[in-house]
CSV table of N, CA, C and O in Angstrom, one decimal:
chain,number,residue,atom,x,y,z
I,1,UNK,N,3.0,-1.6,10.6
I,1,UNK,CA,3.7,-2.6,9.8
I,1,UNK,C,3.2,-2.5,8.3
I,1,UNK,O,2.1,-2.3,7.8
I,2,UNK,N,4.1,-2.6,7.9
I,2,UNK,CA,3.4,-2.2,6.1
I,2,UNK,C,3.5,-3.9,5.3
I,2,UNK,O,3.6,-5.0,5.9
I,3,UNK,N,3.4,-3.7,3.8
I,3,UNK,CA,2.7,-4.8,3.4
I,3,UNK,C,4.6,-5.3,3.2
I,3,UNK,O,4.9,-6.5,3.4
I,4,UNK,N,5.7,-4.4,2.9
I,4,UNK,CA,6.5,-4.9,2.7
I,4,UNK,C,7.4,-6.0,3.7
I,4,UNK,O,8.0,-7.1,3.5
I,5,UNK,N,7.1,-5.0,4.8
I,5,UNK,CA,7.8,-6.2,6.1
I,5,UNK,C,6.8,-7.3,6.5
I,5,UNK,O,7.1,-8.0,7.5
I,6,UNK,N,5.4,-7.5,5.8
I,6,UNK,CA,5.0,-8.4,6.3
I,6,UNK,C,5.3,-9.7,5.4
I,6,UNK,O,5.0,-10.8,5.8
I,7,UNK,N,5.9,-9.5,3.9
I,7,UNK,CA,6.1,-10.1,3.2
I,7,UNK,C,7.8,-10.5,3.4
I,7,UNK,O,8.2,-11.3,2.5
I,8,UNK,N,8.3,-10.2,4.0
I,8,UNK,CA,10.2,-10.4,4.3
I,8,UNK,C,10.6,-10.3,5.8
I,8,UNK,O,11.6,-10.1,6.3
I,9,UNK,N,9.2,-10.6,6.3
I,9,UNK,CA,9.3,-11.0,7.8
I,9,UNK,C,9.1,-12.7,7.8
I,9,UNK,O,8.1,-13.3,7.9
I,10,UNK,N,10.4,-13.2,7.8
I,10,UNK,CA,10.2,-14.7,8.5
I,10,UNK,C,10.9,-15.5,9.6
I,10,UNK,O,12.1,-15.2,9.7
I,11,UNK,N,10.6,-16.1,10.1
I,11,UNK,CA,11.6,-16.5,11.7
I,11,UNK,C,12.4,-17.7,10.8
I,11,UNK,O,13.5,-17.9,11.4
I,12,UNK,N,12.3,-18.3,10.1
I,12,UNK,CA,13.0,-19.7,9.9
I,12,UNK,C,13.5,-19.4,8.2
I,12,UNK,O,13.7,-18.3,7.7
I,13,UNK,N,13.6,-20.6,7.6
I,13,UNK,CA,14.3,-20.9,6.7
I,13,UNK,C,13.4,-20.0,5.5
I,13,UNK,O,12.3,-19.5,5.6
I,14,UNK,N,14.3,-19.9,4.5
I,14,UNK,CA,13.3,-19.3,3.2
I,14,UNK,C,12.0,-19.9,2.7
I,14,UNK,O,10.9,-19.5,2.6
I,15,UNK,N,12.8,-21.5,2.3
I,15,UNK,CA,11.9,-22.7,2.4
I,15,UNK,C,10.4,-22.8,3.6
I,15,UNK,O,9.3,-23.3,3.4
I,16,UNK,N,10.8,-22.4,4.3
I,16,UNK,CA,9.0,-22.1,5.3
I,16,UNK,C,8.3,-21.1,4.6
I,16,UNK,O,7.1,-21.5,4.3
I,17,UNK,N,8.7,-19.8,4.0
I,17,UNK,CA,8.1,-18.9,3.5
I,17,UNK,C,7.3,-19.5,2.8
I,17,UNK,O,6.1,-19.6,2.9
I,18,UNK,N,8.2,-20.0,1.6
I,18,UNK,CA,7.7,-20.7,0.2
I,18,UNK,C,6.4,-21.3,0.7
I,18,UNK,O,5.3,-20.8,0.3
I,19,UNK,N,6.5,-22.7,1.8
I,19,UNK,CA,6.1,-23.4,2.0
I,19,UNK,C,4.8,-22.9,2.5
I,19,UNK,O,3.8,-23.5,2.1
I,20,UNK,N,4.7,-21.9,3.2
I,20,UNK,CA,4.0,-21.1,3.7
I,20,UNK,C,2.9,-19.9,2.8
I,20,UNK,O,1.8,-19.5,3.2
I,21,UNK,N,3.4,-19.6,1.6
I,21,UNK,CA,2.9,-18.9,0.6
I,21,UNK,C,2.1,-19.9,-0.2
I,21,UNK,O,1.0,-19.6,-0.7
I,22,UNK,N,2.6,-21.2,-0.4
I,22,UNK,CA,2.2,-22.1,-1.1
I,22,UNK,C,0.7,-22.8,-0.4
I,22,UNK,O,-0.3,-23.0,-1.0
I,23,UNK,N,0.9,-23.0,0.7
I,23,UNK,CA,-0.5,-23.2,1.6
I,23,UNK,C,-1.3,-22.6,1.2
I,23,UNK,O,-2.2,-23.0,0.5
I,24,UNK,N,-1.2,-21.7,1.5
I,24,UNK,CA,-2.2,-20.2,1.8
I,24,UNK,C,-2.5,-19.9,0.7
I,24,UNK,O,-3.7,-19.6,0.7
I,25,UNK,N,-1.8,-20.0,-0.6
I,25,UNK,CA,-2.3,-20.0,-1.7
I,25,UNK,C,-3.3,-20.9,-2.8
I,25,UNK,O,-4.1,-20.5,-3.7
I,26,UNK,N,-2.9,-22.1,-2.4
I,26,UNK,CA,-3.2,-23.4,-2.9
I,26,UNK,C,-5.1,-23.4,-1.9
I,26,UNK,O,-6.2,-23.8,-2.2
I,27,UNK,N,-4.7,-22.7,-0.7
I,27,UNK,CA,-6.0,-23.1,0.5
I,27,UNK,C,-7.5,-22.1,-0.4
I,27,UNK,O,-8.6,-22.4,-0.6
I,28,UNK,N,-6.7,-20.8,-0.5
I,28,UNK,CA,-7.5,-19.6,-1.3
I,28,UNK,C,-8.0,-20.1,-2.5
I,28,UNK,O,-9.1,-19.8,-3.1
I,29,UNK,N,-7.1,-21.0,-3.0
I,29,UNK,CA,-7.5,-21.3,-4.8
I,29,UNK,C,-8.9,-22.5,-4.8
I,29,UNK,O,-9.8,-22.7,-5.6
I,30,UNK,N,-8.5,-23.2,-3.3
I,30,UNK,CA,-9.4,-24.3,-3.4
I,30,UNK,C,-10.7,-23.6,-2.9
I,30,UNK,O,-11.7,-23.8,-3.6
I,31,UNK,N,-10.9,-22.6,-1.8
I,31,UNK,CA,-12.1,-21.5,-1.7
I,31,UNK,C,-12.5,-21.4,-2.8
I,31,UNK,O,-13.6,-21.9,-3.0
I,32,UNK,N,-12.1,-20.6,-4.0
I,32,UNK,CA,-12.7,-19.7,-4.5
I,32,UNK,C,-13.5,-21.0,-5.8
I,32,UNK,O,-14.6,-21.0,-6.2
I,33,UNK,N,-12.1,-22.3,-6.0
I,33,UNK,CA,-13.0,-23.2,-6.8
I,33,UNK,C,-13.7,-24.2,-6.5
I,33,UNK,O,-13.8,-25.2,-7.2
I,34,UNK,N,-14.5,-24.0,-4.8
I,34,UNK,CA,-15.3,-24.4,-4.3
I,34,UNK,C,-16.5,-23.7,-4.7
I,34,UNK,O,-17.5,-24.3,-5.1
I,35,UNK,N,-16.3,-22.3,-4.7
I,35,UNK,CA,-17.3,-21.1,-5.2
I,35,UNK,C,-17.7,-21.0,-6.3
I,35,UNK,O,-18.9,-20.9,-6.7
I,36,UNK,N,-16.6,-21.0,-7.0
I,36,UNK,CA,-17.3,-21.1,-9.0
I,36,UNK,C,-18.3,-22.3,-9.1
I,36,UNK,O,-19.5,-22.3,-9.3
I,37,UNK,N,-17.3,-23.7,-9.0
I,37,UNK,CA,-18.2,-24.9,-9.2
I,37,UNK,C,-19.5,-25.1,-8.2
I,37,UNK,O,-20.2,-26.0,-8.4
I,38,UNK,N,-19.6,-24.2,-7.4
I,38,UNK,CA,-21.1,-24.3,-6.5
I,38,UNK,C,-21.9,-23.4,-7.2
I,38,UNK,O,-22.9,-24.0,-7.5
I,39,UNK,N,-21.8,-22.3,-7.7
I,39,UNK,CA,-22.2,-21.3,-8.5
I,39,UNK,C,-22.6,-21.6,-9.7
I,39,UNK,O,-23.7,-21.1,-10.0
I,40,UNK,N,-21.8,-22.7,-10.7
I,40,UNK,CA,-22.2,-23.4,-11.6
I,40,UNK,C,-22.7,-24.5,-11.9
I,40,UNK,O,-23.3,-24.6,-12.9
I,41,UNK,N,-22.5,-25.8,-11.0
I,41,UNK,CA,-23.0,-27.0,-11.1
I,41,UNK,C,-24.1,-27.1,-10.3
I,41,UNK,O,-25.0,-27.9,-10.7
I,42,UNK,N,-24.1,-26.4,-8.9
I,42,UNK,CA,-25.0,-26.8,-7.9
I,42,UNK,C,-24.1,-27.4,-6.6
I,42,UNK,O,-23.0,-27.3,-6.2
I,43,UNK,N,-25.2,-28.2,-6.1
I,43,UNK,CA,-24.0,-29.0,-4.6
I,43,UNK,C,-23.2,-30.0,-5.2
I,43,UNK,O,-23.4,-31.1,-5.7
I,44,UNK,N,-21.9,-29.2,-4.8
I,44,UNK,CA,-20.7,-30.2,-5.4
I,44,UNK,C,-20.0,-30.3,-4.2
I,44,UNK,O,-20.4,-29.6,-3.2
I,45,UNK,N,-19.1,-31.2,-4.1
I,45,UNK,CA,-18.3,-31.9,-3.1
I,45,UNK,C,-17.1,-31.2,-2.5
I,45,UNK,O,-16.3,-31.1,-3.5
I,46,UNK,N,-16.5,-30.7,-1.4
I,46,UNK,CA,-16.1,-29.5,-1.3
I,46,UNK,C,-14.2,-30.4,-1.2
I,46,UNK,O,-13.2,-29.7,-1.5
I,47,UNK,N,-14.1,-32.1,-0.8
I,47,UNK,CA,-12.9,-32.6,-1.5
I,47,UNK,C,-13.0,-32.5,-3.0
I,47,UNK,O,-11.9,-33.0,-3.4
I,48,UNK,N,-13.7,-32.1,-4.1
I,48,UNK,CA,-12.7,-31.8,-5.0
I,48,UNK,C,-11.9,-30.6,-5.4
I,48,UNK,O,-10.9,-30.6,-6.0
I,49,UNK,N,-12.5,-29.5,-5.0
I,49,UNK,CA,-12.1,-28.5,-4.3
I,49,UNK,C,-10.8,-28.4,-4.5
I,49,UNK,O,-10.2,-27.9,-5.4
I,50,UNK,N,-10.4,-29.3,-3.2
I,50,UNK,CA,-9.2,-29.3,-2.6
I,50,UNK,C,-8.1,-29.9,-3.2
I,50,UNK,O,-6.9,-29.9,-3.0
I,51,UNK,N,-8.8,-30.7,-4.2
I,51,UNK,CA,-7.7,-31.3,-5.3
I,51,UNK,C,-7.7,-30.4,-6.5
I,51,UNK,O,-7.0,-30.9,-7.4
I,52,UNK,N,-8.3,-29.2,-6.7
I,52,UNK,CA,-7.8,-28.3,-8.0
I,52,UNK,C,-7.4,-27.4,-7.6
I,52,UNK,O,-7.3,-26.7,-8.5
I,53,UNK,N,-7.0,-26.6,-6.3
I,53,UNK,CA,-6.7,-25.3,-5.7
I,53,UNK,C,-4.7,-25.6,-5.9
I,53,UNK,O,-3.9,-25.1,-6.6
I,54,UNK,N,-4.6,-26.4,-5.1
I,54,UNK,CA,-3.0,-26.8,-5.1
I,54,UNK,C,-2.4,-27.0,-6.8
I,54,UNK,O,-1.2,-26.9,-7.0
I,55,UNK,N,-3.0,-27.1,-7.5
I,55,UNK,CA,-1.8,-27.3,-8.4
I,55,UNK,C,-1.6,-25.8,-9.3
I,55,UNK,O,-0.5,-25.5,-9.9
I,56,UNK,N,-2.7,-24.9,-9.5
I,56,UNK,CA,-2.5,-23.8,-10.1
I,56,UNK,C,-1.3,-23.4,-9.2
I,56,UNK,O,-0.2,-23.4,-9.7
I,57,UNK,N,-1.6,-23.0,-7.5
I,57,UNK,CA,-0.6,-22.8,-6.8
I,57,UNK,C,0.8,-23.0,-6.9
I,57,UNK,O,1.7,-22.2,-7.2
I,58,UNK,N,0.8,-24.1,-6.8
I,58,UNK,CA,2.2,-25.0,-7.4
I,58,UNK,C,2.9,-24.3,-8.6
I,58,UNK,O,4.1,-24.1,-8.6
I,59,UNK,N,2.1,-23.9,-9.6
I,59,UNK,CA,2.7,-23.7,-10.9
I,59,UNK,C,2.9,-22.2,-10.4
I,59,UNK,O,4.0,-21.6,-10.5
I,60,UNK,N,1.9,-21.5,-9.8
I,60,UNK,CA,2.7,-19.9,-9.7
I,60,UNK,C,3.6,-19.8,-8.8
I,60,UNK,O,4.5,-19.0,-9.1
I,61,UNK,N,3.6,-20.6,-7.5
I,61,UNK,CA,4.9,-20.5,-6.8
I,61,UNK,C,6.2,-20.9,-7.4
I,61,UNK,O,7.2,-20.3,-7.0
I,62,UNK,N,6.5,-22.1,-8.4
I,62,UNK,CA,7.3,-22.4,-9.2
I,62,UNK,C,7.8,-21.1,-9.9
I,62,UNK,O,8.9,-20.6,-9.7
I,63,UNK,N,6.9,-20.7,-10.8
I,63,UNK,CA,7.5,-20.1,-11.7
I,63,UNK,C,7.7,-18.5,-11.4
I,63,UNK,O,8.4,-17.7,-12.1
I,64,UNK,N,7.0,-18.1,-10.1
I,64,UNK,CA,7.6,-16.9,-10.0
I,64,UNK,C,8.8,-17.3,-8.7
I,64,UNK,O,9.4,-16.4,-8.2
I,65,UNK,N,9.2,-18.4,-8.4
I,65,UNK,CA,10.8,-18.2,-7.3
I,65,UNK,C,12.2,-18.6,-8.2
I,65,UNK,O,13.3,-18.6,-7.9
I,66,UNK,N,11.5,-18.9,-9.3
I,66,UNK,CA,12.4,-19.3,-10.4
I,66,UNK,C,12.3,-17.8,-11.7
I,66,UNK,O,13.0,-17.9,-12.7
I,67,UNK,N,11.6,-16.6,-11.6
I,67,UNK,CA,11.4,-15.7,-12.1
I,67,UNK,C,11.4,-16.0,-13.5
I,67,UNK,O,12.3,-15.8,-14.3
I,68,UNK,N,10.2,-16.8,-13.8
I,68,UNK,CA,9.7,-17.5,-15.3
I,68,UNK,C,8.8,-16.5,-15.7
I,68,UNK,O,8.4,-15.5,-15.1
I,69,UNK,N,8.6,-16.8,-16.9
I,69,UNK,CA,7.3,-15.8,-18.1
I,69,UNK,C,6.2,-16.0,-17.4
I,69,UNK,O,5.7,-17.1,-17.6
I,70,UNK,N,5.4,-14.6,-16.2
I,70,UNK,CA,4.0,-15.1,-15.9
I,70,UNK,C,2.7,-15.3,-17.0
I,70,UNK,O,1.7,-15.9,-16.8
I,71,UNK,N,3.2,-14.7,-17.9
I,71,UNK,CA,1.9,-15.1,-18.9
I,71,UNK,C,1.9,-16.2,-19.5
I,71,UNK,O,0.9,-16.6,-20.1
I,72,UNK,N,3.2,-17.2,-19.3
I,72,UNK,CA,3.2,-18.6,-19.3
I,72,UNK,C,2.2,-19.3,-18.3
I,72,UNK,O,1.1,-19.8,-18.6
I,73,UNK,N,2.7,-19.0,-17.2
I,73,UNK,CA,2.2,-19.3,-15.7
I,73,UNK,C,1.2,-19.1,-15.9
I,73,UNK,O,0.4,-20.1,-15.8
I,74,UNK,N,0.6,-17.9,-16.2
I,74,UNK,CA,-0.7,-17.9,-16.0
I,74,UNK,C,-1.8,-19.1,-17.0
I,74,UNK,O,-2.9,-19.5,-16.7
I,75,UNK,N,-1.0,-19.3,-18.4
I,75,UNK,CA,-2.0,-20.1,-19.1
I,75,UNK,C,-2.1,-21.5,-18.6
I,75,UNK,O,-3.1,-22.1,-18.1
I,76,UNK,N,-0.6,-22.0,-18.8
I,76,UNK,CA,-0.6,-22.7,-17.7
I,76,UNK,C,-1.0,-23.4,-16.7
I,76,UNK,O,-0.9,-24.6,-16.6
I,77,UNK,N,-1.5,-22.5,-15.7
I,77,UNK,CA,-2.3,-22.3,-14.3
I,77,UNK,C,-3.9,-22.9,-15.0
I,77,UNK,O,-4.5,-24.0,-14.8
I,78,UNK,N,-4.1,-22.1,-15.5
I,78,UNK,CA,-5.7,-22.1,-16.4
I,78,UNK,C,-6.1,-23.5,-17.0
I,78,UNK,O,-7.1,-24.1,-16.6
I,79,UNK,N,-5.0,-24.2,-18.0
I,79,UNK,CA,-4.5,-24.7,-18.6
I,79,UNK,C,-5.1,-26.5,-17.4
I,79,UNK,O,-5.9,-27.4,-17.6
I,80,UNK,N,-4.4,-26.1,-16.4
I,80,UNK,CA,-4.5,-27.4,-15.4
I,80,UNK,C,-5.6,-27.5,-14.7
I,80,UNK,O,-6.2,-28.5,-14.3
I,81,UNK,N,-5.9,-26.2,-14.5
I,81,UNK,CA,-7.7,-25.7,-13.8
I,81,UNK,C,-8.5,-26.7,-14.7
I,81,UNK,O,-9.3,-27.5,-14.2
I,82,UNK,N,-8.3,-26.5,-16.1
I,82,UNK,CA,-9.5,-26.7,-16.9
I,82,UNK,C,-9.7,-28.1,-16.7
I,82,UNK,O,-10.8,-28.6,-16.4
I,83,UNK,N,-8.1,-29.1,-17.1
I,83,UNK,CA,-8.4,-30.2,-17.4
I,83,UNK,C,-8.8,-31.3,-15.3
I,83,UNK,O,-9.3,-32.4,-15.1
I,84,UNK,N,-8.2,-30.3,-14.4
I,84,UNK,CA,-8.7,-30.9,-13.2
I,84,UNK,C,-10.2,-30.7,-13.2
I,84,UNK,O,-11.0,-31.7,-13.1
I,85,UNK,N,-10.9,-29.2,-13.3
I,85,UNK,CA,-12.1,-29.3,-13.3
I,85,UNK,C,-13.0,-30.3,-14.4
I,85,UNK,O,-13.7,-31.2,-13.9
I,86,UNK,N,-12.7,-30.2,-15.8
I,86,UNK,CA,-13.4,-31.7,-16.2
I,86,UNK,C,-13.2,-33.0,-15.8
I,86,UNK,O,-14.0,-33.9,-15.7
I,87,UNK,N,-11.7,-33.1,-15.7
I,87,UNK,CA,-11.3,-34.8,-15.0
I,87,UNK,C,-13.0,-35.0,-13.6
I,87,UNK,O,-14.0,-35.7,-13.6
I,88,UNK,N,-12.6,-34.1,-12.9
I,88,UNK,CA,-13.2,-34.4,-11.3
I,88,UNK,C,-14.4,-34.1,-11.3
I,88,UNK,O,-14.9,-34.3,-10.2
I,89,UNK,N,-15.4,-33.4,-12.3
I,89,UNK,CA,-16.2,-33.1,-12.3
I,89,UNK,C,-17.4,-33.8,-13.2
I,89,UNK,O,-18.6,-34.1,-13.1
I,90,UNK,N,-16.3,-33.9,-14.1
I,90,UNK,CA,-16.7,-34.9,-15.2
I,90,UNK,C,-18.2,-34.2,-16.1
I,90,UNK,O,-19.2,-34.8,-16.5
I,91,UNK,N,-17.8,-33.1,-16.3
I,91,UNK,CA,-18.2,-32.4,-17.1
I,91,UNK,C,-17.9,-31.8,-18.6
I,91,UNK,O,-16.8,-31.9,-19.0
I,92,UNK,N,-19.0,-31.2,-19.6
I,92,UNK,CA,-18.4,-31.2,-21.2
I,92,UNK,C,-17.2,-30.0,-21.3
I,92,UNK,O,-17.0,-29.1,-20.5
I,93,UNK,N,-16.7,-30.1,-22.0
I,93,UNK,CA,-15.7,-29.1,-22.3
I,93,UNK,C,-16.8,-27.6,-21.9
I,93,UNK,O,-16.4,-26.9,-21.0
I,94,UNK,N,-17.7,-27.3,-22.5
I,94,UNK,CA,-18.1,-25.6,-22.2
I,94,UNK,C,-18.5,-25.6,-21.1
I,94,UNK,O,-18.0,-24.7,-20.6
I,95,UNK,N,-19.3,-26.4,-20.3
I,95,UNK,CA,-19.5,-26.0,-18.5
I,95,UNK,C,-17.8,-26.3,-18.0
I,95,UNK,O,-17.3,-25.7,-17.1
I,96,UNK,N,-17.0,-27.2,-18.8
I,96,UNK,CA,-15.6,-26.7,-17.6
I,96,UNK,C,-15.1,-25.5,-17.9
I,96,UNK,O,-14.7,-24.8,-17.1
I,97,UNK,N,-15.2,-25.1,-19.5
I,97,UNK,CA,-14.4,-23.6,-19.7
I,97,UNK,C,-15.3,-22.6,-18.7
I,97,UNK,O,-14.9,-21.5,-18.6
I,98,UNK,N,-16.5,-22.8,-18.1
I,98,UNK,CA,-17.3,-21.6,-17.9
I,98,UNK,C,-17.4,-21.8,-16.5
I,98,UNK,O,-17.9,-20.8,-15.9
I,99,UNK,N,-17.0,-23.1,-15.5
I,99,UNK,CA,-16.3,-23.2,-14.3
I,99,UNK,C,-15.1,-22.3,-14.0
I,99,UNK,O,-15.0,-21.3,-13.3
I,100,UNK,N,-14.3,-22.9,-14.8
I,100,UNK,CA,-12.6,-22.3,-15.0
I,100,UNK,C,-12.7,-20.4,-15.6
I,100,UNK,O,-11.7,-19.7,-15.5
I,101,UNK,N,-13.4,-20.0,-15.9
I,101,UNK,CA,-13.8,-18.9,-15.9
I,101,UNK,C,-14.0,-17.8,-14.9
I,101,UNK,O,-13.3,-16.7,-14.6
I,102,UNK,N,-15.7,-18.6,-14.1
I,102,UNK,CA,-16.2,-18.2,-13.2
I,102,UNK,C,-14.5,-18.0,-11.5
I,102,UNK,O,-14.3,-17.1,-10.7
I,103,UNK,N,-13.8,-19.2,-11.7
I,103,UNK,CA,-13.0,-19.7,-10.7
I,103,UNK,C,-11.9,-18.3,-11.2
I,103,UNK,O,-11.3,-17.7,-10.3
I,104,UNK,N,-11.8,-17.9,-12.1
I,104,UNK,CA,-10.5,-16.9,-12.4
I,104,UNK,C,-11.2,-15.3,-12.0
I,104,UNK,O,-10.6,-14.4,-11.5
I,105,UNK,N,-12.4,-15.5,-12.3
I,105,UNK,CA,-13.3,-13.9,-11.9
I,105,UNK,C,-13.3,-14.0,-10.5
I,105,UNK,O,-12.9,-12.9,-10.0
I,106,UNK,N,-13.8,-15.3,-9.3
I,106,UNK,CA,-13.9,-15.0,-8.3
I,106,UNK,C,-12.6,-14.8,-7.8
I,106,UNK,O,-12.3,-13.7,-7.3
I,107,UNK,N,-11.5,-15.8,-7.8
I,107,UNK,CA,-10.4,-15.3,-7.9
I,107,UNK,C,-9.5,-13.8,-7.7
I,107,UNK,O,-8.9,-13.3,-6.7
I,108,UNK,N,-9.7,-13.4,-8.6
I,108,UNK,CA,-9.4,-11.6,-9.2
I,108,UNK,C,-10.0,-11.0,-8.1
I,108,UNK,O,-9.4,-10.4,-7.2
I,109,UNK,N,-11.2,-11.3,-8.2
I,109,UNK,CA,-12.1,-10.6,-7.3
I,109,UNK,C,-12.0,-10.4,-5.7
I,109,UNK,O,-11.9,-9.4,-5.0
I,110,UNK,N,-12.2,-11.6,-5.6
I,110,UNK,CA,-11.7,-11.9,-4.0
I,110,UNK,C,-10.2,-11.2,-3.2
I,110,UNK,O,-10.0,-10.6,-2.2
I,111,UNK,N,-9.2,-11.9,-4.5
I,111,UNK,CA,-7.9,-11.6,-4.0
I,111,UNK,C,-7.6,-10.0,-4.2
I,111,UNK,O,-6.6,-9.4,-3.8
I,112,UNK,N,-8.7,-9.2,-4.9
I,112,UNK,CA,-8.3,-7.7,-5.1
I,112,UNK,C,-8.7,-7.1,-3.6
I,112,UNK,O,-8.2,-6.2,-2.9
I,113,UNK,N,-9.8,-7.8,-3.4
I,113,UNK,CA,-10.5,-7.3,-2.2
I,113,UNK,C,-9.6,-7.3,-0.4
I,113,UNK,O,-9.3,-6.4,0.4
I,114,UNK,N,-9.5,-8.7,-0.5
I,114,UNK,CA,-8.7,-9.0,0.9
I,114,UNK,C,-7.1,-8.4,0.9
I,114,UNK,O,-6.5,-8.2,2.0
I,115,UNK,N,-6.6,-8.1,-0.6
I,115,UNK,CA,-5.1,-7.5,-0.4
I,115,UNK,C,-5.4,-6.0,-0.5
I,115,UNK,O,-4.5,-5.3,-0.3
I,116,UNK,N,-6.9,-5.4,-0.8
I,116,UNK,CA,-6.9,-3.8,-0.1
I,116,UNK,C,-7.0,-3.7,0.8
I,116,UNK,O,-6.5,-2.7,1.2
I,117,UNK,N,-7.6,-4.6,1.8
I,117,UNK,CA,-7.9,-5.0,2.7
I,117,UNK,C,-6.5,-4.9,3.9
I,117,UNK,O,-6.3,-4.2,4.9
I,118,UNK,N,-5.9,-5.5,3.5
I,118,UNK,CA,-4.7,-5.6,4.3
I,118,UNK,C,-3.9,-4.6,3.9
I,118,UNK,O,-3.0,-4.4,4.7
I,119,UNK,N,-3.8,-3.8,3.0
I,119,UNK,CA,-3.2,-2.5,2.7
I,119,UNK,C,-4.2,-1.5,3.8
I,119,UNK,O,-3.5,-1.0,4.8
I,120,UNK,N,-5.4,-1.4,3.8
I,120,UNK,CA,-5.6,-0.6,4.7
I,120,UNK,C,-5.6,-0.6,5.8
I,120,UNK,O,-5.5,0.5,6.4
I,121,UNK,N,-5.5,-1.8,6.5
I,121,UNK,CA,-5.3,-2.7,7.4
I,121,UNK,C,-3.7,-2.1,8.1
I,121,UNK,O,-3.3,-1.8,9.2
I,122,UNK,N,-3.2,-2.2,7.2
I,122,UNK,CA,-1.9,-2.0,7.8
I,122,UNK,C,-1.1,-0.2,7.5
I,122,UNK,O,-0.1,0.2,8.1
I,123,UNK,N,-1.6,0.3,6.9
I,123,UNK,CA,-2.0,1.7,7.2
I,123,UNK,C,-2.7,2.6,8.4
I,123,UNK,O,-2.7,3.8,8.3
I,124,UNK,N,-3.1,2.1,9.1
I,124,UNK,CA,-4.2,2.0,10.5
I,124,UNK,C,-2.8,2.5,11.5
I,124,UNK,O,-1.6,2.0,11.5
I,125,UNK,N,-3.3,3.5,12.0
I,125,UNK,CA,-2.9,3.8,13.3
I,125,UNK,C,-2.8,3.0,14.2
I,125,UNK,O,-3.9,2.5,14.5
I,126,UNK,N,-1.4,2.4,15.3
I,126,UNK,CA,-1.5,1.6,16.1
I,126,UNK,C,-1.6,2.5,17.7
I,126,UNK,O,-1.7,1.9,18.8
């Protein structure tokens, strides 16, 4: 199975997909800015997490099913990172820009990793 049918393989409505992409994405974002802000503050609380992962999400699934300017999106995305990680964190503007940083490198990083991953993965001999 290659990466393409696994991405245009769905049993139900389009709307599941979405819905489905948006989880999974929103779940990954709250991982990785569980990771940054543990990496930079120390023990932090892994519900706030979960309240800054979903909205970057939100804004990229929006604007790419609506085929909007991603380098909008992307600032954007950054843009809401920043002001949820200071709201919730309650930190100065330079430890949030250097959270929101750290959260875009592990990010990159991570998601470069597990989508070679699944490219090789599905290249594999059955």
């Amino acid at each position: 199975m290659d990466v393409l049918s696994l991405q245009t393989a769905t049993d139900g409505a389009p709307i599941t997909a979405v819905a489905g992409t948006f989880a999974l994405f929103a779940l990954f974002l709250s991982l990785t800015a569980h990771i940054a802000a543990r990496n930079v503050l120390g023990d932090v609380e892994v519900k706030k997490a979960f309240a800054v992962g979903p909205v970057p999400a939100a804004i990229a699934v929006v604007f790419t099913t609506f085929q909007l300017n991603s380098f909008l999106a992307l600032a954007l995305a950054i843009g809401f990172d920043f002001g949820l990680v200071k709201f919730l964190y309650g930190q100065s503007n330079r430890l949030s820009a250097y959270v929101v940083f750290i959260h875009f490198v592990v990010s990159v990083i991570l998601g470069v990793v597990l989508f070679g991953l699944a490219v090789i993965l599905s290249t594999a001999p059955v």
